[in-house]
Amino acid sequence: MSGLLKQNYRLTVKTSNFLFSPYIFLMNRINKIFEYLEDFILSVIAAMTIGAVGFELYDVFQRGTISLADLLLMFIYAEVLGMVAIYFRSHILPVIYPLFIGITALARLIVLQGKDSMPEQLVFEAGSILLLSFAALLLKDVKVNLTHTKKKS
């Protein structure tokens, strides 16, 4: 579950009214289920990424050549694994990682298209990379905290 949902659904209301107690218990249980589900899905993403790296390495060894598109694809895999690893270590997700993945994916798309694409399309793709680069520059210090922290009073 994302940090915003965790903060909204984690109920730490202290009340003496017994009518709210089952509701709070149920919401905390549902929240815990979503946390486990999120961890499971991220584990599956990591396992699938490692599998994709294996398939890509096998394909490179079969061809006997390494192209720039292969290297860029490996960078995308490394960024996905890095993002998952940071989440599991600290439950903090840097917002910049998906931007890096997008920049690398667009660069790979440009390399794969080669000289066959129309010039306007190349300009639009390069503009998209520039826009994502500006966004990465603006958001370089933004991190999403995915754990609930209690406010000190």
C-alpha positions as YAML, in Angstrom:
chain: A
units: angstrom
residues:
- id: 1
  name: MET
  ca: [0.00, 0.00, 0.00]
- id: 2
  name: SER
  ca: [1.35, 3.41, -0.80]
- id: 3
  name: GLY
  ca: [2.35, 5.76, 1.96]
- id: 4
  name: LEU
  ca: [-0.58, 8.07, 1.47]
- id: 5
  name: LEU
  ca: [-3.07, 5.22, 1.75]
- id: 6
  name: LYS
  ca: [-1.29, 3.86, 4.81]
- id: 7
  name: GLN
  ca: [-1.48, 7.21, 6.53]
- id: 8
  name: ASN
  ca: [-5.15, 7.61, 5.67]
- id: 9
  name: TYR
  ca: [-6.24, 4.13, 6.71]
- id: 10
  name: ARG
  ca: [-4.11, 3.52, 9.78]
- id: 11
  name: LEU
  ca: [-6.48, 4.39, 12.52]
- id: 12
  name: THR
  ca: [-4.91, 5.41, 15.75]
- id: 13
  name: VAL
  ca: [-7.99, 7.03, 17.17]
- id: 14
  name: LYS
  ca: [-8.25, 6.58, 20.90]
- id: 15
  name: THR
  ca: [-11.85, 6.45, 21.92]
- id: 16
  name: SER
  ca: [-13.81, 5.05, 24.79]
- id: 17
  name: ASN
  ca: [-16.79, 4.36, 22.57]
- id: 18
  name: PHE
  ca: [-16.91, 0.60, 22.05]
- id: 19
  name: LEU
  ca: [-18.91, 1.01, 18.82]
- id: 20
  name: PHE
  ca: [-15.80, 2.20, 16.95]
- id: 21
  name: SER
  ca: [-13.53, -0.53, 18.29]
- id: 22
  name: PRO
  ca: [-14.56, -3.29, 15.81]
- id: 23
  name: TYR
  ca: [-14.30, -0.82, 12.94]
- id: 24
  name: ILE
  ca: [-10.79, 0.22, 13.95]
- id: 25
  name: PHE
  ca: [-9.75, -3.41, 14.38]
- id: 26
  name: LEU
  ca: [-11.13, -4.30, 10.93]
- id: 27
  name: MET
  ca: [-9.45, -1.34, 9.23]
- id: 28
  name: ASN
  ca: [-6.10, -2.17, 10.83]
- id: 29
  name: ARG
  ca: [-6.44, -5.79, 9.62]
- id: 30
  name: ILE
  ca: [-7.30, -4.65, 6.10]
- id: 31
  name: ASN
  ca: [-4.34, -2.27, 6.18]
- id: 32
  name: LYS
  ca: [-2.02, -5.13, 7.20]
- id: 33
  name: ILE
  ca: [-3.37, -7.29, 4.36]
- id: 34
  name: PHE
  ca: [-2.63, -4.50, 1.88]
- id: 35
  name: GLU
  ca: [0.91, -4.12, 3.27]
- id: 36
  name: TYR
  ca: [1.56, -7.85, 2.79]
- id: 37
  name: LEU
  ca: [0.01, -7.73, -0.68]
- id: 38
  name: GLU
  ca: [2.21, -4.79, -1.64]
- id: 39
  name: ASP
  ca: [5.33, -6.60, -0.42]
- id: 40
  name: PHE
  ca: [4.31, -9.73, -2.34]
- id: 41
  name: ILE
  ca: [3.70, -7.80, -5.56]
- id: 42
  name: LEU
  ca: [7.05, -6.02, -5.26]
- id: 43
  name: SER
  ca: [8.75, -9.38, -4.68]
- id: 44
  name: VAL
  ca: [7.09, -10.72, -7.83]
- id: 45
  name: ILE
  ca: [8.27, -7.62, -9.75]
- id: 46
  name: ALA
  ca: [11.83, -8.20, -8.53]
- id: 47
  name: ALA
  ca: [11.71, -11.90, -9.46]
- id: 48
  name: MET
  ca: [10.29, -11.15, -12.91]
- id: 49
  name: THR
  ca: [12.95, -8.48, -13.49]
- id: 50
  name: ILE
  ca: [15.70, -10.92, -12.55]
- id: 51
  name: GLY
  ca: [14.15, -13.46, -14.92]
- id: 52
  name: ALA
  ca: [14.03, -10.87, -17.71]
- id: 53
  name: VAL
  ca: [17.72, -10.07, -17.11]
- id: 54
  name: GLY
  ca: [18.48, -13.78, -17.44]
- id: 55
  name: PHE
  ca: [16.56, -14.05, -20.71]
- id: 56
  name: GLU
  ca: [18.25, -10.93, -22.08]
- id: 57
  name: LEU
  ca: [21.72, -12.22, -21.16]
- id: 58
  name: TYR
  ca: [20.91, -15.57, -22.79]
- id: 59
  name: ASP
  ca: [19.76, -13.75, -25.94]
- id: 60
  name: VAL
  ca: [22.96, -11.66, -26.02]
- id: 61
  name: PHE
  ca: [25.11, -14.76, -25.65]
- id: 62
  name: GLN
  ca: [23.17, -16.51, -28.43]
- id: 63
  name: ARG
  ca: [23.68, -13.59, -30.83]
- id: 64
  name: GLY
  ca: [27.27, -13.03, -29.82]
- id: 65
  name: THR
  ca: [26.95, -9.25, -30.03]
- id: 66
  name: ILE
  ca: [25.96, -6.54, -27.59]
- id: 67
  name: SER
  ca: [24.07, -3.55, -28.92]
- id: 68
  name: LEU
  ca: [23.34, -0.19, -27.34]
- id: 69
  name: ALA
  ca: [19.67, -1.18, -27.07]
- id: 70
  name: ASP
  ca: [20.70, -4.21, -24.98]
- id: 71
  name: LEU
  ca: [22.71, -2.02, -22.62]
- id: 72
  name: LEU
  ca: [19.85, 0.45, -22.23]
- id: 73
  name: LEU
  ca: [17.46, -2.40, -21.49]
- id: 74
  name: MET
  ca: [19.84, -3.66, -18.80]
- id: 75
  name: PHE
  ca: [19.88, -0.14, -17.30]
- id: 76
  name: ILE
  ca: [16.08, -0.22, -17.15]
- id: 77
  name: TYR
  ca: [16.21, -3.56, -15.35]
- id: 78
  name: ALA
  ca: [18.84, -2.24, -12.94]
- id: 79
  name: GLU
  ca: [16.73, 0.83, -12.16]
- id: 80
  name: VAL
  ca: [13.64, -1.30, -11.48]
- id: 81
  name: LEU
  ca: [15.63, -3.57, -9.16]
- id: 82
  name: GLY
  ca: [17.16, -0.54, -7.45]
- id: 83
  name: MET
  ca: [13.75, 0.98, -6.86]
- id: 84
  name: VAL
  ca: [12.41, -2.25, -5.35]
- id: 85
  name: ALA
  ca: [15.55, -2.67, -3.20]
- id: 86
  name: ILE
  ca: [15.29, 0.87, -1.82]
- id: 87
  name: TYR
  ca: [11.65, 0.26, -0.92]
- id: 88
  name: PHE
  ca: [12.47, -2.96, 0.95]
- id: 89
  name: ARG
  ca: [15.41, -1.38, 2.80]
- id: 90
  name: SER
  ca: [13.82, 1.84, 3.94]
- id: 91
  name: HIS
  ca: [10.17, 1.92, 2.81]
- id: 92
  name: ILE
  ca: [11.05, 5.20, 1.13]
- id: 93
  name: LEU
  ca: [10.52, 5.46, -2.60]
- id: 94
  name: PRO
  ca: [12.48, 8.17, -4.43]
- id: 95
  name: VAL
  ca: [10.17, 9.75, -6.99]
- id: 96
  name: ILE
  ca: [13.09, 10.21, -9.37]
- id: 97
  name: TYR
  ca: [13.50, 6.49, -10.18]
- id: 98
  name: PRO
  ca: [10.40, 6.17, -12.40]
- id: 99
  name: LEU
  ca: [11.58, 9.30, -14.23]
- id: 100
  name: PHE
  ca: [14.96, 7.69, -14.88]
- id: 101
  name: ILE
  ca: [13.21, 4.57, -16.12]
- id: 102
  name: GLY
  ca: [11.12, 6.69, -18.50]
- id: 103
  name: ILE
  ca: [14.16, 8.59, -19.79]
- id: 104
  name: THR
  ca: [16.07, 5.36, -20.41]
- id: 105
  name: ALA
  ca: [13.05, 3.74, -22.09]
- id: 106
  name: LEU
  ca: [12.62, 6.71, -24.43]
- id: 107
  name: ALA
  ca: [16.34, 6.71, -25.27]
- id: 108
  name: ARG
  ca: [16.11, 2.98, -26.03]
- id: 109
  name: LEU
  ca: [13.07, 3.62, -28.23]
- id: 110
  name: ILE
  ca: [15.00, 6.24, -30.22]
- id: 111
  name: VAL
  ca: [17.95, 3.87, -30.64]
- id: 112
  name: LEU
  ca: [15.71, 0.99, -31.74]
- id: 113
  name: GLN
  ca: [13.83, 3.08, -34.30]
- id: 114
  name: GLY
  ca: [17.05, 4.19, -35.94]
- id: 115
  name: LYS
  ca: [16.80, 6.15, -39.16]
- id: 116
  name: ASP
  ca: [13.43, 4.72, -40.13]
- id: 117
  name: SER
  ca: [11.35, 7.09, -38.02]
- id: 118
  name: MET
  ca: [10.00, 10.44, -39.09]
- id: 119
  name: PRO
  ca: [11.92, 13.55, -37.94]
- id: 120
  name: GLU
  ca: [8.87, 14.95, -36.13]
- id: 121
  name: GLN
  ca: [8.60, 11.79, -34.07]
- id: 122
  name: LEU
  ca: [12.27, 12.05, -33.12]
- id: 123
  name: VAL
  ca: [11.76, 15.67, -32.03]
- id: 124
  name: PHE
  ca: [8.75, 14.71, -29.91]
- id: 125
  name: GLU
  ca: [10.64, 11.85, -28.26]
- id: 126
  name: ALA
  ca: [13.65, 14.08, -27.59]
- id: 127
  name: GLY
  ca: [11.30, 16.71, -26.16]
- id: 128
  name: SER
  ca: [9.81, 14.06, -23.89]
- id: 129
  name: ILE
  ca: [13.28, 13.16, -22.65]
- id: 130
  name: LEU
  ca: [13.99, 16.84, -22.01]
- id: 131
  name: LEU
  ca: [10.70, 17.25, -20.13]
- id: 132
  name: LEU
  ca: [11.40, 14.19, -17.97]
- id: 133
  name: SER
  ca: [14.92, 15.50, -17.32]
- id: 134
  name: PHE
  ca: [13.52, 18.81, -16.08]
- id: 135
  name: ALA
  ca: [11.05, 16.94, -13.88]
- id: 136
  name: ALA
  ca: [13.91, 14.83, -12.47]
- id: 137
  name: LEU
  ca: [15.88, 18.00, -11.75]
- id: 138
  name: LEU
  ca: [12.93, 19.54, -9.91]
- id: 139
  name: LEU
  ca: [12.07, 16.37, -7.98]
- id: 140
  name: LYS
  ca: [15.58, 15.17, -7.16]
- id: 141
  name: ASP
  ca: [15.08, 15.52, -3.39]
- id: 142
  name: VAL
  ca: [11.45, 14.35, -3.20]
- id: 143
  name: LYS
  ca: [10.90, 11.00, -1.51]
- id: 144
  name: VAL
  ca: [7.65, 9.29, -0.58]
- id: 145
  name: ASN
  ca: [7.73, 7.86, 2.94]
- id: 146
  name: LEU
  ca: [5.77, 4.62, 2.92]
- id: 147
  name: THR
  ca: [5.66, 4.07, 6.66]
- id: 148
  name: HIS
  ca: [3.42, 5.65, 9.22]
- id: 149
  name: THR
  ca: [5.23, 7.95, 11.58]
- id: 150
  name: LYS
  ca: [3.61, 9.27, 14.70]
- id: 151
  name: LYS
  ca: [3.57, 13.00, 15.14]
- id: 152
  name: LYS
  ca: [5.16, 14.25, 18.30]
- id: 153
  name: SER
  ca: [2.90, 16.52, 20.29]
...
